[in-house]
Coordinates of C-alpha atoms and ligand atoms in Angstrom, one line a residue:
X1 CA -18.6 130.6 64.7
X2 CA -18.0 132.6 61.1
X3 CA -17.5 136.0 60.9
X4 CA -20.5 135.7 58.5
X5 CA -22.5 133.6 60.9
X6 CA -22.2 136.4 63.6
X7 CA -23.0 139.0 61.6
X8 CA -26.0 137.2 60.1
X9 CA -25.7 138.7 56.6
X10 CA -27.1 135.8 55.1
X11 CA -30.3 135.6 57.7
X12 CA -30.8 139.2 56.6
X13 CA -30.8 138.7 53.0
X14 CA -33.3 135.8 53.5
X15 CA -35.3 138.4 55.3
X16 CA -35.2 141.0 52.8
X17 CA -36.7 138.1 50.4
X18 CA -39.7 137.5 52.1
X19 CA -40.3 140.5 53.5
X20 CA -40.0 143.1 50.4
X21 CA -41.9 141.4 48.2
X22 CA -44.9 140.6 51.2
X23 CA -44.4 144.9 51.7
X24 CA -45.1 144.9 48.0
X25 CA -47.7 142.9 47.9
X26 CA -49.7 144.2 51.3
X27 CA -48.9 147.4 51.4
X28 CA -50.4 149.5 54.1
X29 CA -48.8 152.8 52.8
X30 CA -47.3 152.0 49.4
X31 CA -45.9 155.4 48.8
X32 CA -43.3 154.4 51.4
X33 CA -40.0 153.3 49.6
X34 CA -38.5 150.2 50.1
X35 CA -34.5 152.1 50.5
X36 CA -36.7 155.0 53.1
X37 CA -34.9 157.5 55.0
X38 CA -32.8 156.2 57.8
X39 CA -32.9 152.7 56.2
X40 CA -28.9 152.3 56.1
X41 CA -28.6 153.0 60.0
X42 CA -30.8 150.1 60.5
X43 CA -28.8 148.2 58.3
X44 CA -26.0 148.7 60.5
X45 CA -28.4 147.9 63.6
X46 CA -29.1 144.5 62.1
X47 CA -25.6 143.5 61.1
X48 CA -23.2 145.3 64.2
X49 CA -25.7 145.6 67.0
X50 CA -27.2 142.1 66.0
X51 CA -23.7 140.8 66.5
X52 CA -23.0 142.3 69.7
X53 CA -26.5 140.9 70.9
X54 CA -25.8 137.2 70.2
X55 CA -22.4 137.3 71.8
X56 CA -24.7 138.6 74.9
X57 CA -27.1 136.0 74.6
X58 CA -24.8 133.3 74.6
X59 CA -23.2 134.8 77.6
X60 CA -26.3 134.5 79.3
X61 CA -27.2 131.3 78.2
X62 CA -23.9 130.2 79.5
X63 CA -24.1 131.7 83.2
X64 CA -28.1 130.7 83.6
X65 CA -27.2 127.2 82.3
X66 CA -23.9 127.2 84.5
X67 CA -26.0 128.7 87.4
X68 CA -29.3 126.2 86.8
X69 CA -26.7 123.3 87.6
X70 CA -27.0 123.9 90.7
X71 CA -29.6 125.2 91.5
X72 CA -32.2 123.6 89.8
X73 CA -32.8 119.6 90.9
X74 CA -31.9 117.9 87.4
X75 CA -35.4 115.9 87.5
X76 CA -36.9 119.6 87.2
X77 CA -34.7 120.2 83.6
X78 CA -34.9 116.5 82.4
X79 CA -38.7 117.0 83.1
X80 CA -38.3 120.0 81.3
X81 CA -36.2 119.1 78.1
X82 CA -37.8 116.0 77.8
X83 CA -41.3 117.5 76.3
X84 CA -42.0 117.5 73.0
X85 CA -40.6 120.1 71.1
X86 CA -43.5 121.9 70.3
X87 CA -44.9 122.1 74.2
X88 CA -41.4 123.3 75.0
X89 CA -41.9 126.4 72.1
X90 CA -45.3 127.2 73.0
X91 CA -43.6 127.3 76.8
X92 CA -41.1 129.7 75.9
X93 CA -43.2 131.6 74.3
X94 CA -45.0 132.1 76.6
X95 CA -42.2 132.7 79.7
X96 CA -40.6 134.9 77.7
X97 CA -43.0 136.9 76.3
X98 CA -44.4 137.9 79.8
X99 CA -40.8 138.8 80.6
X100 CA -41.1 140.7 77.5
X101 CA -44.0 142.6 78.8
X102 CA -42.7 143.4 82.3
X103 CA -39.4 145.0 80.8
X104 CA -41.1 147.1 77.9
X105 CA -44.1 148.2 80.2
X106 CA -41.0 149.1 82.5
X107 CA -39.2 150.8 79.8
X108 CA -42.2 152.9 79.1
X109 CA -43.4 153.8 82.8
X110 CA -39.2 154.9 83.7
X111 CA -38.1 158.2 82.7
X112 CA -34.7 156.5 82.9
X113 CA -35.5 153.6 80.7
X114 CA -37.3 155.1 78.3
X115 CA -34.8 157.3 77.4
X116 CA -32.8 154.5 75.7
X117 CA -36.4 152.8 74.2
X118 CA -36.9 156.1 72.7
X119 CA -34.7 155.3 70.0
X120 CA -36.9 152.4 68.8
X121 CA -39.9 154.7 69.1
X122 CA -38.3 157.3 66.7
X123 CA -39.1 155.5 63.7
X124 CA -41.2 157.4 61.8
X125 CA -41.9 155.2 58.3
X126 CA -42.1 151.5 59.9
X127 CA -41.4 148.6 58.2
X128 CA -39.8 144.9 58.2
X129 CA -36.3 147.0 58.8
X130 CA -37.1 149.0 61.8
X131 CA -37.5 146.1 64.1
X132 CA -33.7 146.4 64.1
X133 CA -33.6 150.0 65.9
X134 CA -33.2 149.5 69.1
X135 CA -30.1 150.6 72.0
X136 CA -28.0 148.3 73.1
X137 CA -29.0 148.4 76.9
X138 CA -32.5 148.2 75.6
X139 CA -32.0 145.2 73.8
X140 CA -29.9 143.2 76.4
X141 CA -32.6 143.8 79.6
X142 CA -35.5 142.9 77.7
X143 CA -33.4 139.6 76.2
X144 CA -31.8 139.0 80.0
X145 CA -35.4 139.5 81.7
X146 CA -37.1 137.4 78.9
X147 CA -34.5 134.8 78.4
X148 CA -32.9 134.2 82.2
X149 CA -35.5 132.1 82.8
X150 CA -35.7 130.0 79.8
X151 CA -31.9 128.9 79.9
X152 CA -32.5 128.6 84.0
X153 CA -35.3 126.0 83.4
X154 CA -33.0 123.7 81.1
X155 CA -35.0 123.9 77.8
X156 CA -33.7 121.5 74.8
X157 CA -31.0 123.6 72.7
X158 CA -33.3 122.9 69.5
X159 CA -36.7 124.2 71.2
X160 CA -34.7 127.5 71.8
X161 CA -33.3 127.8 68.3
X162 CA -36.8 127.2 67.2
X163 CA -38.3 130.1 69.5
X164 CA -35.5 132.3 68.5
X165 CA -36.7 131.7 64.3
X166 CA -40.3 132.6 65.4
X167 CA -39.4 135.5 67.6
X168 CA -37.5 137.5 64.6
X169 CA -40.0 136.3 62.0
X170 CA -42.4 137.8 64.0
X171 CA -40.7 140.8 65.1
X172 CA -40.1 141.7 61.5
X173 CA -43.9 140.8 60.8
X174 CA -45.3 143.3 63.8
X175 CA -43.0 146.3 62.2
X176 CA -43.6 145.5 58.4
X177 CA -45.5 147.9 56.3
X178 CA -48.5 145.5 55.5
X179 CA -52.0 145.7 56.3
X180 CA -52.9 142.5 58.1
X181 CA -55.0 142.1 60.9
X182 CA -55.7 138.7 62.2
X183 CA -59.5 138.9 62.7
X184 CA -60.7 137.8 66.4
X185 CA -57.2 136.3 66.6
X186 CA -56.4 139.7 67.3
X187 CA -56.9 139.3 71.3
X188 CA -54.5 136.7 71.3
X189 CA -51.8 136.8 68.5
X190 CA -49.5 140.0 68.1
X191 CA -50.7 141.2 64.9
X192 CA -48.8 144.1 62.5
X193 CA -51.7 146.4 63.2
X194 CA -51.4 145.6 67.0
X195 CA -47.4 147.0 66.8
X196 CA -48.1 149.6 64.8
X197 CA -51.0 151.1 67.2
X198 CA -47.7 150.5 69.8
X199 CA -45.7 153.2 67.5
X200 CA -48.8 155.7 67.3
X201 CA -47.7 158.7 67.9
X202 CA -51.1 159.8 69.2
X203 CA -51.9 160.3 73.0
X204 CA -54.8 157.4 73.0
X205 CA -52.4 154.5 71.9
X206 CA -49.4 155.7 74.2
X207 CA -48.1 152.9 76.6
X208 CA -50.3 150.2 74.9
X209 CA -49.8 146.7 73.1
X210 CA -46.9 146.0 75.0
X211 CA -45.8 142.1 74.2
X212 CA -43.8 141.1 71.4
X213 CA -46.0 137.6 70.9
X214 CA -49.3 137.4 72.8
X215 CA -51.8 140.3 72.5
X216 CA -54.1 138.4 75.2
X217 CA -51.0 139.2 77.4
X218 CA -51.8 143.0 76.7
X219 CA -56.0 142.1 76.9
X220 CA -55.4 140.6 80.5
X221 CA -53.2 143.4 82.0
X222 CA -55.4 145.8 80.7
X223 CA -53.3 147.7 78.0
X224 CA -54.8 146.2 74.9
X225 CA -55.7 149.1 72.5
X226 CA -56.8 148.0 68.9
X227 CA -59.4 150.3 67.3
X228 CA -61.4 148.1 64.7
X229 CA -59.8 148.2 61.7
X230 CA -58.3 151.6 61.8
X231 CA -54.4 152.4 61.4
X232 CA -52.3 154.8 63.3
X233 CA -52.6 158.3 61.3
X234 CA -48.3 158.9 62.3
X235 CA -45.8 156.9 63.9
X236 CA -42.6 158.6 66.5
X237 CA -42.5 160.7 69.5
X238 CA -42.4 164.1 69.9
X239 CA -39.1 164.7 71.8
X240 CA -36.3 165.2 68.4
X241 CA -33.8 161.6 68.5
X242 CA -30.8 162.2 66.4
X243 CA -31.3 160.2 63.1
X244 CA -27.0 159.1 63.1
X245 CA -26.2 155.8 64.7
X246 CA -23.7 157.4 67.0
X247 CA -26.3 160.3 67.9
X248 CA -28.6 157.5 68.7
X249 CA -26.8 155.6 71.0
X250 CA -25.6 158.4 73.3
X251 CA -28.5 159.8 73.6
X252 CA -30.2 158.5 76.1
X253 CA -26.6 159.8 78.1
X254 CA -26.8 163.6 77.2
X255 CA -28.4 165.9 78.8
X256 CA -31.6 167.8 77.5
X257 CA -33.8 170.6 78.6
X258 CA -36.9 169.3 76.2
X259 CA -38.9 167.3 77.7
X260 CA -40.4 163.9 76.4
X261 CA -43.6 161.9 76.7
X262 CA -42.3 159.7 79.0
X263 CA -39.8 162.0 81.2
X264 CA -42.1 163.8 83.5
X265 CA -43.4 167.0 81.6
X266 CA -45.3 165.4 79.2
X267 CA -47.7 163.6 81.2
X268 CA -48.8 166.8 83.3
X269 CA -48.9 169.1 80.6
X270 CA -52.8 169.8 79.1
X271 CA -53.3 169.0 74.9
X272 CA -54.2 171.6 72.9
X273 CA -57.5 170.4 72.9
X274 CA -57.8 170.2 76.9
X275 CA -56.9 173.8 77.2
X276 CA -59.7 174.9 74.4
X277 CA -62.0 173.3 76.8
X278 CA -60.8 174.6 79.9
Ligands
ZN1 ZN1 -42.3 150.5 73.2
ZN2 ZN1 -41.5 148.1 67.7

């Protein structure tokens, strides 16, 4: 593999041609600038941290597939890689995104966990760029929990590669500054609206719209939370996450005596509003 290949410069740059020009065009807030604050961290994200991530995947690919050998009877993966390739996608899909669910609903409910998922949650202008955010250990148990199972089950090589094109499209999508809901496809798709209520920094959207694909996922488990039409008012959490790359990544590692949404205090303590009604 190229240095260039690993680092995916020239995936990102095809990115940055759709999706600036579709920020342009469907701008939900179009006094947000394309070069925004914190935009050349998650340049760095993308480029280093994306690197480091496919190294992991394919190390996991390797040992499931190794592993699947023998453990799974090879009528099970022949069955499996011998569907057509779009059954095989809309499988994945599927598999992983309730992986997907289980690890981010964990990441959320863990004071632990959510200490590194904090990080993505910091963003406070989102667009196509801040999908990128995210701590290492953050990103390698969702993609272990999410993608075990798909390289256990012997899916064909090209169905994966396909899954893995939708999965960043539409990561980007969710995350892009555009105002696009999907209409009644909304309890079923991911739409960006359904992310960006997952970003609200606003006590009735907190530890909602969990999956990265299906919103019927989030419909059936009861976490579903998109209000009409309506946008979140601001994006973030409350607890301060350094806005460096370095900061970012070791903090989920130092210790802190304010408390965030997720670590405990948060949860007890009364809103403003609670206390003026007693
Ligand atoms: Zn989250
Ligand atoms: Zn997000």
């Amino acid at each position: 593999m190229e240095l260039m290949d690993l680092l995916g410069l020239q995936a990102l740059l095809i990115c940055a041609l759709i999706f600036v020009p579709l920020e342009h065009i469907l701008a939900l807030r179009p006094q947000q600038k394309t070069f925004r604050k914190g935009l050349g961290t998650d340049v760095i994200y993308a480029l280093v941290n994306g690197a480091f991530l496919k190294i992991c995947i394919f190390l996991m690919a390797a040992s499931a597939m190794y592993a699947s050998a023998s453990l799974v009877p090879a009528r099970v993966t022949m069955a499996v890689s011998g569907q057509a390739t779009w059954l095989q996608v809309t499988e994945i899909i599927i598999l992983a995104d309730l992986g997907v669910y289980a690890s981010h609903r964990a990441f959320h409910a863990i004071p632990a966990l959510w200490r590194f998922h904090a990080i993505h949650h910091g963003i406070e202008e989102l667009d196509w760029m801040a999908a990128f955010r995210a701590h290492p250990v953050d990103q390698i148990i969702t993609k272990a929990v999410s993608l075990l199972p798909v390289f256990f089950l012997g899916f064909s090589l090209e169905s994966i590669a396909a899954y893995f094109i939708i999965a960043t499209g539409h990561a980007l999508l969710l995350h892009a500054n555009v105002r696009m809901n999907f209409g009644p496809l909304k309890w079923v798709i991911a739409s960006p609206q359904f992310h960006h209520w997952h970003h609200a920094d606003q006590r009735d959207a907190y530890d909602k719209n969990f999956a990265s694909h299906l919103a019927i996922i989030d419909a059936l488990f009861g976490t579903f939370h998109v209000p009409g039409s309506r946008m979140p008012e601001k994006y973030g959490v409350d607890e301060s996450i350094p806005t460096d790359y370095v900061g970012q990544h070791g903090y989920p590692f130092v210790r802190r005596t304010q408390q965030g949404r997720n670590t405990g205090d948060a949860a007890i303590k009364p809103t403003p509003e609670e206390v003026a009604r007693g």
